[in-house]
Amino acid sequence: MVNIAVLGYGTVGSGVVEVLNTNRELIDLRAGEEIRVKYVLDLRDFPGDPIQEKVVHDFDTILNDPEVSIVVEVMGGLKPAYDFTKAALLKGKSVCSSNKELVASHGVEFLEIAKEKQVNYLFEASCGGGIPIIRALNESLTPEDVIEVSGILNGTTNFILTEMRDKGADFEDVLKEAQDLGYAERNPEADVEGHDACRKVAILSSIAFGKTVKYQDIYTEGISHITLQDMEYAKELNMAIKLLANGYSLPEGGDVSYYAMVAPFLVRHDHPLYSVDGVFNAIFVRGNTLGDTMFYGSGAGSLPTASAVVGDVISAARNAGKTLPCFWKGEKLTLSSNDKAVRQFFIRVGEDRAEEAKNIFRAERLVRSERVTGEVGLITGMLSEKEFADKAESFGGVLQRIRINQ
Ligand code: HSE
């Protein structure tokens, strides 16, 4: 029998218990042993809930119980999750986590301790909820030189952008709807300002490129400035506005440069990410010999996220005494400045300045919408971020700019 402890009985923690109960027989079969929840750590009590008798309030009860070999950390946040995770690993217990904030800031430190102690630190659920992307990067995609890992990594913002487009509702109204439906947090800043997606792409890029990508180094822009006018132009262009989190490499002067960014992008209709709508997530991976592949599925929610956590628990149980490989190493990956990144931009300018803007931004296309008056949209020529920023500053009348996914 494998005894586990679940830290945090919130959305994901209760989902973990439910997944284990729903699929008990096949999970035990696949783990090779019976998996039993011995403790649930939470500040609260849950009278009437079958797990109530397992609830403990003191982490030391779990830490000092030699029968507990796997700790599920689904508390979120840095404190006290950092201390609990470190202590559990040092004590020789494997830890399975859905906590992207903690993985992005301390993942490599935990991987090193896990290796030293011959246990596992697994975090499939930290990126893309139920989508099996981390295991794919660490196992199936190992022959590949991964050149890009990009995607829609936040369900809340994808839901908001989809509803704005389909219902013509503005950002604030849809955000409220998302909160009422339980998709968005009461404090939605981490989602809508792109911080959540930033942490996820830092984790995925670190594994894909084999060194530590610091989330603090990633330029991050959210979606709170996206308007209904932007949606109208996107429709005219047959493109969709998506919050993309990108990590990619480019050969430059005999060397390879790495870039990362989180920002709203216009995605062309023939790109696989165009049709990823609602709360779904998708991760697009480009390998040098494989070409393109995409992982699509439920990026958030109690049971999908819990399913990924339980998958890690099964892996940890099956691999007791052995540390599974993860190709994320401690050395820092220096990202190139986005100033050098070259792409097209969509901009909106006043009708009276259309001709001037066309020349300055080497516009390739003008776009109008009958629902938006007094202004015009333009697709610029290929410009570096720096060139674009300089031109926009000297022009002085850019009403909006959205990058175009190349
Ligand atoms: N707030 C996150 C999202 C939850 O909306 O995608 C899953 O990490």
PDB file of N, CA and C and ligand atoms in Angstrom, residues 98 100 125-129 153-157 183-185 191 196 200 279 281 299-301 305, ligand 1:
ATOM      1  N   SER A  98       0.544  20.900  -8.294  1.00  0.00           N
ATOM      2  CA  SER A  98      -0.154  21.628  -9.374  1.00  0.00           C
ATOM      3  C   SER A  98       0.172  23.124  -9.286  1.00  0.00           C
ATOM      4  N   LYS A 100       1.825  26.169 -10.039  1.00  0.00           N
ATOM      5  CA  LYS A 100       2.717  26.755 -11.063  1.00  0.00           C
ATOM      6  C   LYS A 100       3.586  27.879 -10.525  1.00  0.00           C
ATOM      7  N   ALA A 125       0.453  18.874 -13.536  1.00  0.00           N
ATOM      8  CA  ALA A 125      -0.760  19.707 -13.472  1.00  0.00           C
ATOM      9  C   ALA A 125      -0.463  21.201 -13.403  1.00  0.00           C
ATOM     10  N   SER A 126       0.817  21.568 -13.337  1.00  0.00           N
ATOM     11  CA  SER A 126       1.123  22.997 -13.200  1.00  0.00           C
ATOM     12  C   SER A 126       0.944  23.756 -14.517  1.00  0.00           C
ATOM     13  N   CYS A 127       0.990  23.053 -15.641  1.00  0.00           N
ATOM     14  CA  CYS A 127       0.852  23.710 -16.948  1.00  0.00           C
ATOM     15  C   CYS A 127      -0.231  23.023 -17.755  1.00  0.00           C
ATOM     16  N   GLY A 128      -1.219  23.780 -18.171  1.00  0.00           N
ATOM     17  CA  GLY A 128      -2.241  23.196 -19.053  1.00  0.00           C
ATOM     18  C   GLY A 128      -3.175  22.233 -18.351  1.00  0.00           C
ATOM     19  N   GLY A 129      -3.351  22.359 -17.035  1.00  0.00           N
ATOM     20  CA  GLY A 129      -4.311  21.531 -16.293  1.00  0.00           C
ATOM     21  C   GLY A 129      -4.152  20.055 -16.607  1.00  0.00           C
ATOM     22  N   LEU A 153      -2.325  29.200 -22.550  1.00  0.00           N
ATOM     23  CA  LEU A 153      -2.032  28.519 -21.285  1.00  0.00           C
ATOM     24  C   LEU A 153      -2.910  29.013 -20.149  1.00  0.00           C
ATOM     25  N   ASN A 154      -3.877  29.855 -20.470  1.00  0.00           N
ATOM     26  CA  ASN A 154      -4.742  30.354 -19.401  1.00  0.00           C
ATOM     27  C   ASN A 154      -6.197  30.274 -19.857  1.00  0.00           C
ATOM     28  N   GLY A 155      -6.969  29.465 -19.133  1.00  0.00           N
ATOM     29  CA  GLY A 155      -8.356  29.226 -19.516  1.00  0.00           C
ATOM     30  C   GLY A 155      -9.237  30.445 -19.301  1.00  0.00           C
ATOM     31  N   THR A 156      -8.991  31.177 -18.223  1.00  0.00           N
ATOM     32  CA  THR A 156      -9.840  32.321 -17.893  1.00  0.00           C
ATOM     33  C   THR A 156      -9.798  33.379 -18.999  1.00  0.00           C
ATOM     34  N   THR A 157      -8.588  33.744 -19.417  1.00  0.00           N
ATOM     35  CA  THR A 157      -8.473  34.785 -20.445  1.00  0.00           C
ATOM     36  C   THR A 157      -8.984  34.279 -21.797  1.00  0.00           C
ATOM     37  N   TYR A 183     -14.757  30.551 -13.086  1.00  0.00           N
ATOM     38  CA  TYR A 183     -13.524  30.395 -13.872  1.00  0.00           C
ATOM     39  C   TYR A 183     -12.454  31.360 -13.387  1.00  0.00           C
ATOM     40  N   ALA A 184     -12.895  32.605 -13.131  1.00  0.00           N
ATOM     41  CA  ALA A 184     -11.909  33.624 -12.750  1.00  0.00           C
ATOM     42  C   ALA A 184     -11.939  33.831 -11.243  1.00  0.00           C
ATOM     43  N   GLU A 185     -10.771  34.106 -10.709  1.00  0.00           N
ATOM     44  CA  GLU A 185     -10.667  34.395  -9.276  1.00  0.00           C
ATOM     45  C   GLU A 185     -11.314  35.743  -8.992  1.00  0.00           C
ATOM     46  N   ASP A 191      -4.523  36.174 -13.734  1.00  0.00           N
ATOM     47  CA  ASP A 191      -4.987  35.655 -15.024  1.00  0.00           C
ATOM     48  C   ASP A 191      -4.986  36.754 -16.084  1.00  0.00           C
ATOM     49  N   ASP A 196      -0.113  34.375 -14.772  1.00  0.00           N
ATOM     50  CA  ASP A 196      -0.298  32.920 -14.688  1.00  0.00           C
ATOM     51  C   ASP A 196       0.302  32.233 -15.930  1.00  0.00           C
ATOM     52  N   LYS A 200       3.645  29.594 -16.431  1.00  0.00           N
ATOM     53  CA  LYS A 200       3.528  28.308 -17.126  1.00  0.00           C
ATOM     54  C   LYS A 200       4.520  28.211 -18.288  1.00  0.00           C
ATOM     55  N   VAL A 279     -12.678  27.831 -22.273  1.00  0.00           N
ATOM     56  CA  VAL A 279     -11.682  27.600 -21.215  1.00  0.00           C
ATOM     57  C   VAL A 279     -10.594  26.605 -21.632  1.00  0.00           C
ATOM     58  N   ASN A 281      -7.256  24.985 -23.291  1.00  0.00           N
ATOM     59  CA  ASN A 281      -5.853  25.373 -23.488  1.00  0.00           C
ATOM     60  C   ASN A 281      -5.289  24.541 -24.637  1.00  0.00           C
ATOM     61  N   GLY A 299      -7.686  22.981 -19.696  1.00  0.00           N
ATOM     62  CA  GLY A 299      -6.524  23.589 -19.076  1.00  0.00           C
ATOM     63  C   GLY A 299      -6.718  23.978 -17.630  1.00  0.00           C
ATOM     64  N   ALA A 300      -7.936  23.808 -17.137  1.00  0.00           N
ATOM     65  CA  ALA A 300      -8.212  24.191 -15.752  1.00  0.00           C
ATOM     66  C   ALA A 300      -9.403  23.352 -15.281  1.00  0.00           C
ATOM     67  N   GLY A 301      -9.794  23.566 -14.048  1.00  0.00           N
ATOM     68  CA  GLY A 301     -10.945  22.834 -13.507  1.00  0.00           C
ATOM     69  C   GLY A 301     -10.503  21.741 -12.573  1.00  0.00           C
ATOM     70  N   THR A 305      -7.493  18.885 -13.719  1.00  0.00           N
ATOM     71  CA  THR A 305      -6.219  19.182 -13.053  1.00  0.00           C
ATOM     72  C   THR A 305      -5.866  18.050 -12.084  1.00  0.00           C
TER      73      THR A 305
HETATM   74  N1  HSE B   1      -6.405  30.392 -13.465  1.00  0.00           N
HETATM   75  C1  HSE B   1      -5.902  29.342 -14.298  1.00  0.00           C
HETATM   76  C2  HSE B   1      -6.521  29.444 -15.688  1.00  0.00           C
HETATM   77  C3  HSE B   1      -6.216  28.019 -13.670  1.00  0.00           C
HETATM   78  O1  HSE B   1      -7.494  30.193 -15.863  1.00  0.00           O
HETATM   79  O2  HSE B   1      -6.037  28.823 -16.619  1.00  0.00           O
HETATM   80  C4  HSE B   1      -5.410  26.866 -14.198  1.00  0.00           C
HETATM   81  O3  HSE B   1      -4.040  27.008 -13.972  1.00  0.00           O
END
